[in-house]
């Protein structure tokens, strides 16, 4: 077979696998084999760019960078929808339709109103040629390279009856799980959480680097077809076409004959929508007959043949009692709203997050204000607005302090960062204690017996000032303290001693350098191998590391420029902590390309040790089961929901023993 044929074959094959995976949810090949084939195709394309096919699945992984998105005028404007919030308004809508159609029969197509970002995709002879955002409705931005990375948007249409020219519109959304995971990994890097899936989706679609887009989980649900080449009379028929052409179908649209059917559907989804796995903010009700739509027509803003019904956002009103300013271990100030307790989406809410000083200003908060609190996709509720008309005369505005509430040092603001920081890292109490608590925490040095209270006690008693002082502690000092007995003192000392075995990447994370979370620490360690190289690296050297940006580089430089920090590292080195990569003798690639989810408890190692072992063999560990998961490693008492999810997604479930066999360890291990 010549190269041209080989490329064509691989392109076809990989496209089919993508479709099986993302649209049918029935993969027939392992992730590993898929990646191998994709790599093969990508290599062939690189050496023979002229043979690369226009619908090559290698576009899915991104790579193209767009500096300015060109503007594109929509063929037909992308309109809004009229909103309604009550059954009465829906009934009015139905009456209006009756009037405008003069007694002809019609039915309603009911769809979810996906809470995402609308997108128009253009196909020519079945090939995706363009993706355009809604923009102002008249023209939008062309973001073609970015949307090519979204697996549920076909690069070439499948099946028959493919029009020469076709426009498909739909909504791009981010599933809640993907959003939560993204925020989790941001938290690990010390980055502030993103507000909600919709804004995140909008931001993602406008990123310059399509690789970043490819790395985020976005899903496209199509709901609109525009072509004059098919003899179709009902929109619901187009929905069937969409599915045959290879688009993802949410599976939930429905056709009903009368208003009762509509009300029934609204009612059904009021509760059910909460378990969908993505946000919908309502239902769209459309007249199904395309001919009648012509007769009914449009207003200047929206079609008259459709209306959206919006479910009430989960929002309550309560009183803002006060705002506290918490100082974290990095000195960052976080304003927290203290509220009169109120029930919201099933939980009592007493606090809400306010991100930073700008947010306080934007909301114009005063103490005693009646505030609207909302719980959307995000975990912590937030203040979305103030009832100005209910503000008391002479209420005190909330002022962001200019000095640290804990130590009185004037606060500073770093360029490119919306937060305020207390720069007194040496002796600001919550920073001193926070750093040690972080150092001792489970994902860092994992020091047994060194909980939050004990850290407070040791610092307050003057026994330790920095985490390096931990390694100087002795039995006599501890046993004389309140709350310590023989056992607890020994336990703590053993915990401290054991932490000397913790690998370099976790030690680096434990140091608590701003923006250096777990993932960043891993990347730095893999690249520099030891601390001396990292300390002496210039800002340019640091930026050269994959995924390390200017902000992280500056923060690292700033940390190592403080002599006491470097002295502390030298001290920790002398105590025997790991500051270089241990090249493990069993390190192999056995598990490269395989992803694992761990559940339950294991007889021979802790879950964290299991995770480390998998990573040492090149595998990846994820927190939740998806179609992409290769194996669920289930120990005793493995979680029921994970098992269920694994079965549903046809993920192979393996035992601890199976796992050891997989990596070539038989039976018990040492
Ligand atoms: P609005 O922005 O409230 O005027 O609502 C109009 C927007 O709803 C459209 O621009 C789409 O982005 C979005 N939308 C979500 N789901 C649907 C759907 N099933 N049909 C039509 N529009 C939808
Ligand atoms: Zn301070």
XYZ file of C-alpha atoms and ligand atoms in Angstrom:
694
model
C 0.000 0.000 0.000
C 1.409 3.401 -0.862
C 1.488 6.341 1.495
C -1.508 8.033 -0.025
C -3.638 4.943 0.511
C -2.288 4.468 3.980
C -3.225 8.043 4.929
C -6.704 7.654 3.463
C -7.202 4.387 5.275
C -6.058 5.693 8.645
C -8.160 8.848 8.237
C -11.289 6.807 7.553
C -10.586 4.357 10.314
C -9.891 6.990 12.958
C -12.956 8.984 12.000
C -15.073 5.900 12.480
C -13.508 5.332 15.912
C -14.166 8.935 16.904
C -17.765 8.541 15.877
C -18.134 5.255 17.737
C -16.684 6.830 20.818
C -18.206 10.292 20.989
C -21.522 9.904 19.247
C -22.478 6.267 19.713
C -20.605 5.948 23.018
C -19.523 2.459 21.908
C -15.777 2.374 21.350
C -14.411 -0.696 19.616
C -10.715 0.033 20.133
C -8.621 0.848 23.204
C -7.527 4.430 23.845
C -3.979 3.228 23.516
C -4.431 1.694 20.068
C -6.327 4.771 18.988
C -3.499 7.048 20.054
C -0.959 4.866 18.286
C -2.872 5.096 15.040
C -3.360 8.825 15.441
C 0.361 9.259 15.997
C 1.070 7.200 12.931
C -1.260 9.316 10.807
C 0.121 12.523 12.213
C 3.681 11.437 11.377
C 2.696 10.503 7.828
C 0.961 13.838 7.361
C 3.959 15.668 8.626
C 6.274 14.052 6.129
C 3.714 14.309 3.286
C 1.679 17.452 3.980
C 0.310 17.462 0.442
C -1.458 14.157 1.118
C -3.219 15.318 4.276
C -6.990 15.045 3.841
C -9.253 18.008 4.633
C -11.230 16.031 7.189
C -8.193 14.521 8.876
C -8.930 13.618 12.497
C -5.542 15.025 13.475
C -7.335 18.414 13.612
C -9.011 17.090 16.758
C -5.856 17.505 18.809
C -5.441 21.123 17.820
C -2.215 22.931 17.214
C -3.275 25.755 14.943
C -2.998 29.171 16.592
C -5.289 32.034 15.551
C -4.245 35.536 16.568
C -7.272 37.471 15.330
C -10.502 35.726 14.497
C -11.860 37.026 11.191
C -15.400 38.321 11.230
C -18.065 36.496 9.204
C -21.506 37.775 8.281
C -24.220 35.211 9.022
C -26.217 34.066 6.019
C -29.324 34.561 8.122
C -29.129 36.471 11.405
C -28.779 34.407 14.557
C -31.755 35.576 16.548
C -32.680 35.442 20.147
C -35.751 33.730 21.526
C -38.682 35.270 23.331
C -38.634 34.313 26.998
C -41.417 33.169 29.223
C -41.520 32.172 32.833
C -45.056 30.919 33.430
C -47.654 28.538 32.059
C -49.874 31.549 31.302
C -47.297 32.941 28.926
C -47.022 29.575 27.193
C -50.782 29.442 26.760
C -50.722 32.974 25.328
C -48.042 31.850 22.911
C -50.211 28.946 21.775
C -53.197 31.256 21.218
C -51.060 33.626 19.226
C -49.883 30.751 17.012
C -53.489 29.633 16.491
C -54.423 33.134 15.362
C -51.478 33.529 13.035
C -52.036 30.155 11.378
C -55.771 30.619 10.971
C -56.910 27.284 12.330
C -54.434 25.003 10.531
C -53.130 22.016 12.431
C -49.710 22.221 13.971
C -47.549 20.460 16.480
C -44.740 21.549 18.770
C -41.145 20.425 18.732
C -39.800 20.622 22.264
C -36.084 20.856 22.926
C -33.798 21.529 25.817
C -32.498 25.051 26.010
C -28.852 24.207 26.388
C -27.075 26.717 28.584
C -23.988 27.176 26.507
C -22.705 29.172 23.577
C -24.402 29.121 20.198
C -22.385 28.175 17.178
C -22.995 28.029 13.459
C -21.116 25.421 11.404
C -20.957 25.407 7.636
C -20.551 22.372 5.409
C -19.766 22.290 1.730
C -20.213 18.963 -0.040
C -20.233 17.342 3.347
C -16.979 18.862 4.507
C -16.795 21.200 7.487
C -15.496 24.513 6.198
C -16.254 27.067 8.871
C -17.434 27.631 12.418
C -18.810 31.016 13.437
C -19.853 32.399 16.822
C -23.141 34.231 17.192
C -21.393 37.566 17.805
C -23.979 40.357 17.640
C -26.348 38.088 15.729
C -25.524 39.685 12.386
C -21.895 38.710 12.188
C -19.694 36.602 14.402
C -16.106 35.415 14.675
C -14.716 32.587 12.643
C -13.254 30.058 15.066
C -12.853 27.125 12.716
C -9.590 25.656 14.034
C -10.961 25.685 17.562
C -14.250 24.003 16.808
C -12.531 21.297 14.785
C -11.229 19.981 18.096
C -14.750 19.347 19.399
C -15.332 15.622 18.839
C -19.109 15.832 18.436
C -18.824 18.192 15.450
C -18.339 16.001 12.353
C -15.429 17.046 10.152
C -17.206 15.336 7.277
C -20.866 14.397 7.305
C -21.799 10.732 7.237
C -24.636 8.942 5.494
C -26.804 10.003 2.559
C -28.767 13.022 1.402
C -25.921 15.370 2.117
C -26.666 18.844 0.746
C -23.998 20.691 -1.181
C -24.395 23.605 1.161
C -25.549 23.218 4.683
C -25.566 25.321 7.801
C -26.061 23.673 11.164
C -26.553 25.617 14.359
C -26.392 24.382 17.875
C -24.981 24.944 21.285
C -21.535 24.191 22.650
C -21.620 23.214 26.301
C -19.202 21.968 28.924
C -20.456 19.015 30.972
C -20.562 19.670 34.729
C -18.046 16.928 35.491
C -15.540 18.402 33.055
C -16.093 21.836 34.559
C -15.570 20.547 38.073
C -12.392 18.740 37.041
C -11.059 21.847 35.368
C -11.616 23.824 38.550
C -10.052 21.083 40.621
C -6.873 21.206 38.603
C -6.895 25.003 38.718
C -7.214 24.881 42.493
C -4.206 22.567 42.625
C -2.258 25.195 40.690
C -3.417 27.945 43.049
C -5.554 29.537 40.332
C -8.954 31.048 41.124
C -11.982 28.949 40.142
C -13.871 29.677 36.925
C -17.381 31.011 37.434
C -19.625 28.635 35.507
C -19.599 26.219 32.564
C -21.171 28.684 30.139
C -18.638 31.473 30.602
C -15.868 28.935 30.547
C -17.140 27.547 27.255
C -17.333 31.035 25.766
C -13.801 31.814 26.917
C -12.474 28.489 25.665
C -13.924 28.929 22.177
C -12.117 32.236 21.827
C -8.689 30.973 22.840
C -5.913 31.523 20.375
C -4.303 28.124 20.790
C -6.548 25.350 19.520
C -4.517 22.838 21.556
C -5.900 24.350 24.733
C -9.398 24.026 23.316
C -8.712 20.384 22.469
C -7.679 19.795 26.074
C -11.047 20.922 27.403
C -14.111 18.750 27.183
C -16.667 20.520 25.023
C -19.797 19.014 23.520
C -21.931 20.249 20.632
C -25.678 19.688 20.448
C -27.142 20.609 17.075
C -30.707 21.913 16.839
C -31.067 23.784 13.575
C -30.582 22.989 9.899
C -30.558 25.444 7.040
C -30.469 24.206 3.467
C -32.871 24.447 0.557
C -31.824 21.176 -0.976
C -33.988 18.744 0.992
C -37.751 18.286 0.738
C -38.345 18.452 4.459
C -41.588 19.684 5.962
C -40.963 19.381 9.648
C -38.073 20.474 11.805
C -38.217 17.201 13.709
C -37.283 15.450 10.462
C -34.159 17.587 10.328
C -33.358 16.391 13.839
C -33.313 12.850 12.437
C -31.101 13.937 9.574
C -28.687 15.540 12.011
C -28.313 12.265 13.794
C -27.728 10.357 10.554
C -25.146 12.886 9.460
C -23.162 12.129 12.597
C -24.173 14.828 15.051
C -24.732 14.068 18.668
C -28.354 13.899 19.683
C -29.256 14.725 23.266
C -32.031 12.194 22.844
C -34.536 14.344 24.691
C -36.401 16.343 22.104
C -40.027 15.493 21.642
C -42.965 16.322 19.389
C -46.369 16.960 20.959
C -49.715 17.855 19.431
C -51.083 20.340 21.907
C -50.435 22.672 24.778
C -51.063 19.964 27.360
C -48.214 18.000 25.883
C -46.042 21.088 26.238
C -46.946 21.697 29.864
C -46.384 18.068 30.658
C -42.880 18.160 29.174
C -42.035 21.358 31.086
C -43.145 19.690 34.252
C -41.181 16.504 33.642
C -37.919 18.356 33.122
C -38.278 20.781 36.024
C -36.670 18.208 38.315
C -35.101 15.820 35.844
C -32.880 18.500 34.344
C -30.799 18.483 37.533
C -29.489 15.024 36.765
C -28.564 15.648 33.137
C -24.858 16.196 33.694
C -24.965 19.582 31.981
C -26.936 22.760 32.474
C -30.120 23.594 30.649
C -31.856 26.796 31.659
C -35.206 25.980 30.126
C -37.117 24.444 27.267
C -37.490 25.769 23.722
C -40.932 25.346 22.196
C -41.014 25.520 18.395
C -43.776 25.055 15.844
C -42.616 21.916 14.046
C -44.106 22.623 10.581
C -41.612 24.577 8.504
C -44.272 25.900 6.129
C -46.242 27.371 9.001
C -43.121 29.001 10.360
C -42.937 31.006 7.148
C -46.484 32.177 7.669
C -45.979 33.050 11.304
C -42.753 34.956 10.726
C -40.424 36.960 12.922
C -40.197 40.078 15.015
C -37.004 42.076 14.602
C -35.377 40.132 17.408
C -36.879 36.684 17.507
C -39.056 34.193 15.671
C -42.781 34.340 16.444
C -43.027 30.574 15.972
C -40.831 29.735 18.963
C -40.520 30.704 22.594
C -38.267 29.663 25.407
C -39.559 28.739 28.794
C -37.045 29.439 31.521
C -36.907 27.526 34.748
C -36.371 29.613 37.819
C -32.664 29.870 38.622
C -31.988 28.616 42.071
C -31.746 31.959 43.751
C -32.729 33.316 47.151
C -32.587 36.658 48.877
C -30.909 37.097 52.242
C -29.070 39.699 54.283
C -25.381 40.464 54.058
C -24.296 40.574 57.703
C -20.613 41.222 57.242
C -17.660 40.538 55.012
C -14.547 38.837 56.359
C -11.199 39.016 54.689
C -9.300 35.778 54.967
C -5.572 35.626 54.491
C -4.335 32.415 52.899
C -0.929 30.786 53.038
C 0.279 32.686 50.000
C -0.884 35.962 51.538
C -3.852 36.195 49.215
C -6.852 38.028 50.633
C -10.234 36.438 49.964
C -13.387 38.333 50.841
C -16.115 36.065 52.184
C -19.698 37.227 52.629
C -21.345 36.232 55.904
C -25.053 35.866 55.300
C -28.149 35.324 57.373
C -28.603 31.562 56.962
C -30.939 30.667 54.141
C -32.024 27.488 52.388
C -30.843 27.208 48.811
C -31.024 24.155 46.544
C -31.346 21.860 49.508
C -28.527 23.201 51.689
C -28.314 25.949 54.278
C -26.079 28.697 53.041
C -24.263 31.008 55.454
C -21.399 32.162 53.318
C -20.854 33.129 49.759
C -17.716 33.806 47.844
C -16.871 37.231 46.524
C -13.846 36.844 44.333
C -11.881 40.018 44.895
C -11.950 43.785 45.327
C -13.264 44.373 41.810
C -16.247 42.166 42.507
C -17.088 44.112 45.694
C -17.001 47.292 43.686
C -19.030 45.856 40.836
C -21.767 44.746 43.220
C -21.520 47.958 45.253
C -22.038 46.016 48.485
C -23.169 47.660 51.739
C -23.488 45.962 55.118
C -27.111 44.977 55.775
C -27.919 44.828 52.063
C -30.516 42.394 50.838
C -28.527 40.325 48.392
C -29.478 37.753 45.802
C -27.559 34.541 46.179
C -27.422 31.972 43.443
C -26.245 28.414 43.207
C -25.574 27.505 39.611
C -23.121 24.975 38.273
C -20.549 26.084 40.801
C -20.092 24.540 44.209
C -19.872 27.633 46.396
C -22.864 29.954 46.152
C -22.244 33.468 45.006
C -23.798 36.890 45.340
C -25.299 37.899 42.024
C -26.949 41.175 42.891
C -28.205 43.664 45.469
C -31.792 44.825 46.010
C -30.948 48.514 45.964
C -34.466 49.671 46.817
C -34.224 47.871 50.155
C -30.967 49.463 51.262
C -31.138 51.150 54.665
C -30.411 54.865 54.885
C -26.807 55.479 55.834
C -25.705 51.875 55.316
C -21.932 51.393 55.475
C -20.299 50.431 52.226
C -18.027 47.395 52.254
C -14.483 48.638 51.897
C -11.635 46.460 50.816
C -8.884 46.982 53.396
C -5.528 48.442 52.403
C -3.686 46.756 55.226
C -3.561 43.089 56.155
C -6.275 42.392 58.748
C -3.956 39.876 60.435
C -0.654 41.729 60.663
C -1.266 45.310 59.555
C 1.148 45.272 56.611
C 0.050 47.380 53.603
C -1.377 45.110 50.907
C -0.004 44.879 47.405
C -1.467 43.963 44.050
C 0.530 41.992 41.496
C 0.255 42.922 37.867
C -2.038 40.627 35.926
C -3.625 39.306 39.098
C -6.940 40.637 40.389
C -6.088 39.705 43.971
C -4.530 41.605 46.855
C -1.697 40.048 48.825
C -0.105 40.646 52.206
C 3.628 40.755 51.432
C 4.685 39.956 54.997
C 5.242 36.294 54.292
C 7.838 35.942 57.072
C 5.657 36.761 60.034
C 2.017 37.205 59.047
C 0.458 34.497 61.275
C -1.998 32.869 58.835
C 0.761 32.750 56.224
C 3.284 31.203 58.604
C 0.774 28.631 59.828
C -0.832 28.152 56.429
C 2.499 27.289 54.821
C 3.263 24.673 57.435
C -0.242 23.206 57.163
C 0.132 23.037 53.414
C 3.570 21.450 53.787
C 2.154 18.750 56.065
C -0.991 18.131 54.033
C -1.882 14.814 52.477
C -0.936 15.617 48.901
C 2.295 17.296 49.981
C 4.469 15.736 52.719
C 1.564 13.789 54.212
C 2.825 14.077 57.796
C 0.833 11.904 60.150
C -0.150 13.543 63.419
C 0.368 17.096 62.191
C -3.134 18.432 61.782
C -4.203 22.040 61.682
C -4.636 22.399 65.463
C -1.216 20.957 66.191
C 0.426 23.357 63.730
C -1.299 26.291 65.455
C -0.098 25.029 68.801
C 3.512 24.492 67.715
C 3.697 27.960 66.149
C 1.951 29.690 69.050
C 4.331 28.011 71.516
C 7.230 29.305 69.477
C 8.606 25.832 68.725
C 8.542 26.272 64.965
C 8.522 29.230 62.599
C 9.067 27.520 59.269
C 8.415 23.994 58.088
C 12.143 23.331 58.174
C 11.983 23.678 61.951
C 9.799 20.565 62.080
C 12.853 18.391 61.526
C 14.528 19.872 64.644
C 11.674 18.961 66.979
C 12.426 16.452 69.706
C 10.507 14.281 72.120
C 11.170 16.444 75.225
C 9.768 19.549 73.567
C 6.586 17.796 72.552
C 5.855 15.787 75.672
C 5.849 18.983 77.715
C 3.059 20.462 75.653
C -0.562 20.377 76.551
C -2.516 17.735 74.607
C 0.599 15.676 73.896
C 1.161 12.273 75.435
C 3.832 9.656 74.840
C 2.006 8.081 71.932
C 1.053 11.270 70.129
C 4.559 12.708 70.502
C 6.139 9.563 69.047
C 3.555 9.398 66.339
C 4.309 12.947 65.223
C 8.078 12.416 65.256
C 7.660 9.234 63.212
C 5.441 11.064 60.765
C 8.043 13.776 60.326
C 10.786 11.215 59.844
C 8.751 9.249 57.308
C 8.201 12.375 55.237
C 11.879 12.288 54.262
C 10.930 9.549 51.814
C 8.447 11.713 49.921
C 9.534 12.168 46.275
C 10.930 15.448 44.985
C 7.835 16.534 43.061
C 5.751 16.481 46.195
C 8.474 18.223 48.194
C 8.499 20.976 45.601
C 4.723 21.265 45.796
C 4.985 21.294 49.612
C 7.265 24.354 49.568
C 4.145 26.366 48.807
C 5.452 28.567 46.022
C 2.636 30.689 44.602
C 1.147 29.154 41.403
C 3.166 25.957 41.832
C 0.464 23.354 42.285
C 0.769 19.595 42.032
C 0.794 19.492 38.252
C 3.216 22.355 37.782
C 5.549 20.812 40.364
C 5.530 17.524 38.452
C 6.356 19.252 35.183
C 9.203 21.236 36.718
C 10.682 18.177 38.370
C 10.558 16.119 35.209
C 12.291 18.902 33.337
C 14.962 20.066 35.790
C 15.534 16.783 37.672
C 17.057 18.524 40.709
C 16.552 21.628 42.822
C 19.892 23.290 42.025
C 19.086 23.425 38.328
C 15.660 24.803 39.157
C 17.047 27.475 41.482
C 19.585 28.654 38.942
C 17.148 28.639 36.003
C 16.474 32.044 34.454
C 13.004 33.266 33.674
C 13.541 32.303 30.017
C 14.695 28.817 31.022
C 11.538 28.436 33.052
C 9.215 29.609 30.317
C 10.841 27.072 28.000
C 9.304 24.276 30.075
C 6.078 23.003 28.480
C 2.999 24.579 30.081
C 4.971 26.926 32.315
C 3.931 30.520 31.719
C 5.334 33.899 32.683
C 3.371 34.185 35.892
C 4.679 30.901 37.262
C 8.213 31.741 36.121
C 8.137 35.114 37.898
C 6.774 33.565 41.030
C 9.530 30.918 41.097
C 12.223 33.540 40.555
C 10.765 35.713 43.301
C 10.740 32.769 45.692
C 14.326 31.739 45.055
C 15.563 35.331 45.210
C 14.715 35.478 48.896
C 17.872 34.208 50.629
C 16.005 32.722 53.576
C 14.044 30.484 51.213
C 17.204 29.081 49.670
C 18.742 28.632 53.103
C 15.670 26.746 54.175
C 15.954 24.426 51.197
C 19.618 23.786 52.036
C 18.556 22.952 55.564
C 15.861 20.544 54.359
C 18.423 18.899 52.098
C 20.707 18.308 55.066
C 17.807 16.723 56.911
C 17.591 14.246 54.038
C 14.521 15.378 52.077
C 14.408 14.520 48.391
C 15.448 17.320 46.090
C 16.157 15.293 43.011
C 14.382 12.698 40.945
C 14.984 9.179 41.963
C 15.335 7.163 38.796
C 13.300 4.143 39.712
C 14.685 0.854 38.498
C 11.290 -0.527 37.620
C 10.188 2.581 35.781
C 8.788 1.467 32.445
C 6.246 2.406 29.862
C 3.939 -0.554 30.447
C 0.928 1.648 31.157
C 1.521 4.535 28.780
C -1.767 5.674 27.222
C -3.854 3.861 29.810
C -6.028 5.735 32.250
C -7.178 4.419 35.612
C -9.754 5.318 38.169
C -9.072 3.984 41.666
C -11.807 3.033 44.075
C -11.925 1.267 47.433
C -9.058 0.141 49.654
C -6.163 -2.137 48.808
C -4.373 -4.740 50.843
C -0.811 -3.842 49.938
C -0.741 -0.107 49.500
C -2.643 3.074 50.164
C -4.588 4.701 47.382
C -1.942 7.374 46.987
C 0.740 4.717 46.695
C -1.361 2.956 44.094
C -1.623 6.193 42.183
C 2.113 6.686 42.326
C 2.730 3.152 41.143
C 0.454 3.605 38.133
C 2.186 6.854 37.270
C 5.610 5.268 37.604
C 4.582 2.847 34.932
C 3.441 5.662 32.691
C -0.314 5.399 33.337
C -2.649 8.196 34.232
C -5.005 8.391 37.194
C -8.329 10.200 36.872
C -10.867 11.005 39.539
C -14.012 9.899 37.773
C -15.029 7.180 35.365
C -15.812 8.150 31.800
C -15.896 6.481 28.433
C -12.233 7.341 28.133
C -11.218 5.406 31.224
C -9.267 2.249 30.407
C -9.624 0.497 33.775
C -11.410 0.835 37.053
C -9.028 -0.518 39.678
C -11.402 -1.690 42.360
C -10.255 -2.643 45.830
C -12.364 -3.673 48.819
C -15.470 -1.546 49.309
C -15.125 0.040 45.891
C -17.709 2.774 45.356
C -21.021 1.565 43.931
C -21.487 4.562 41.677
C -18.042 4.158 40.140
C -18.699 0.483 39.500
C -22.021 1.276 37.938
C -20.526 3.968 35.765
C -17.762 1.636 34.677
C -20.267 -1.003 33.659
C -22.367 1.518 31.811
C -19.373 2.834 29.903
C -17.952 -0.642 29.336
C -14.838 0.163 31.303
C -12.952 -2.928 32.382
C -12.951 -3.489 36.132
C -9.797 -5.038 37.571
C -8.713 -6.185 41.019
C -5.535 -5.367 42.899
C -4.058 -8.714 41.816
C -5.048 -8.210 38.188
C -3.242 -4.922 38.344
C -0.005 -6.365 39.686
C -0.119 -8.993 36.949
C -0.601 -6.262 34.387
C 2.641 -4.595 35.404
C 4.426 -7.897 35.551
C 4.465 -8.312 39.306
C 3.013 -11.638 40.250
C 1.529 -12.231 43.637
C 2.843 -10.297 46.569
C 5.285 -7.488 46.035
C 8.034 -5.793 47.852
P -31.722 33.927 24.472
O -30.249 34.130 24.443
O -32.282 33.738 25.841
O -32.456 34.924 23.636
O -31.988 32.506 23.786
C -31.579 32.252 22.472
C -30.427 31.324 22.500
O -30.765 30.106 23.089
C -29.983 30.918 21.125
O -29.151 31.862 20.551
C -29.225 29.660 21.412
O -27.884 29.977 21.702
C -29.810 29.141 22.701
N -30.395 27.810 22.601
C -30.128 26.785 23.432
N -30.796 25.682 23.105
C -31.540 25.985 22.024
C -32.446 25.248 21.216
N -32.751 23.966 21.483
N -33.008 25.894 20.174
C -32.719 27.190 19.906
N -31.872 27.939 20.625
C -31.283 27.355 21.686
Zn -0.444 39.866 56.870
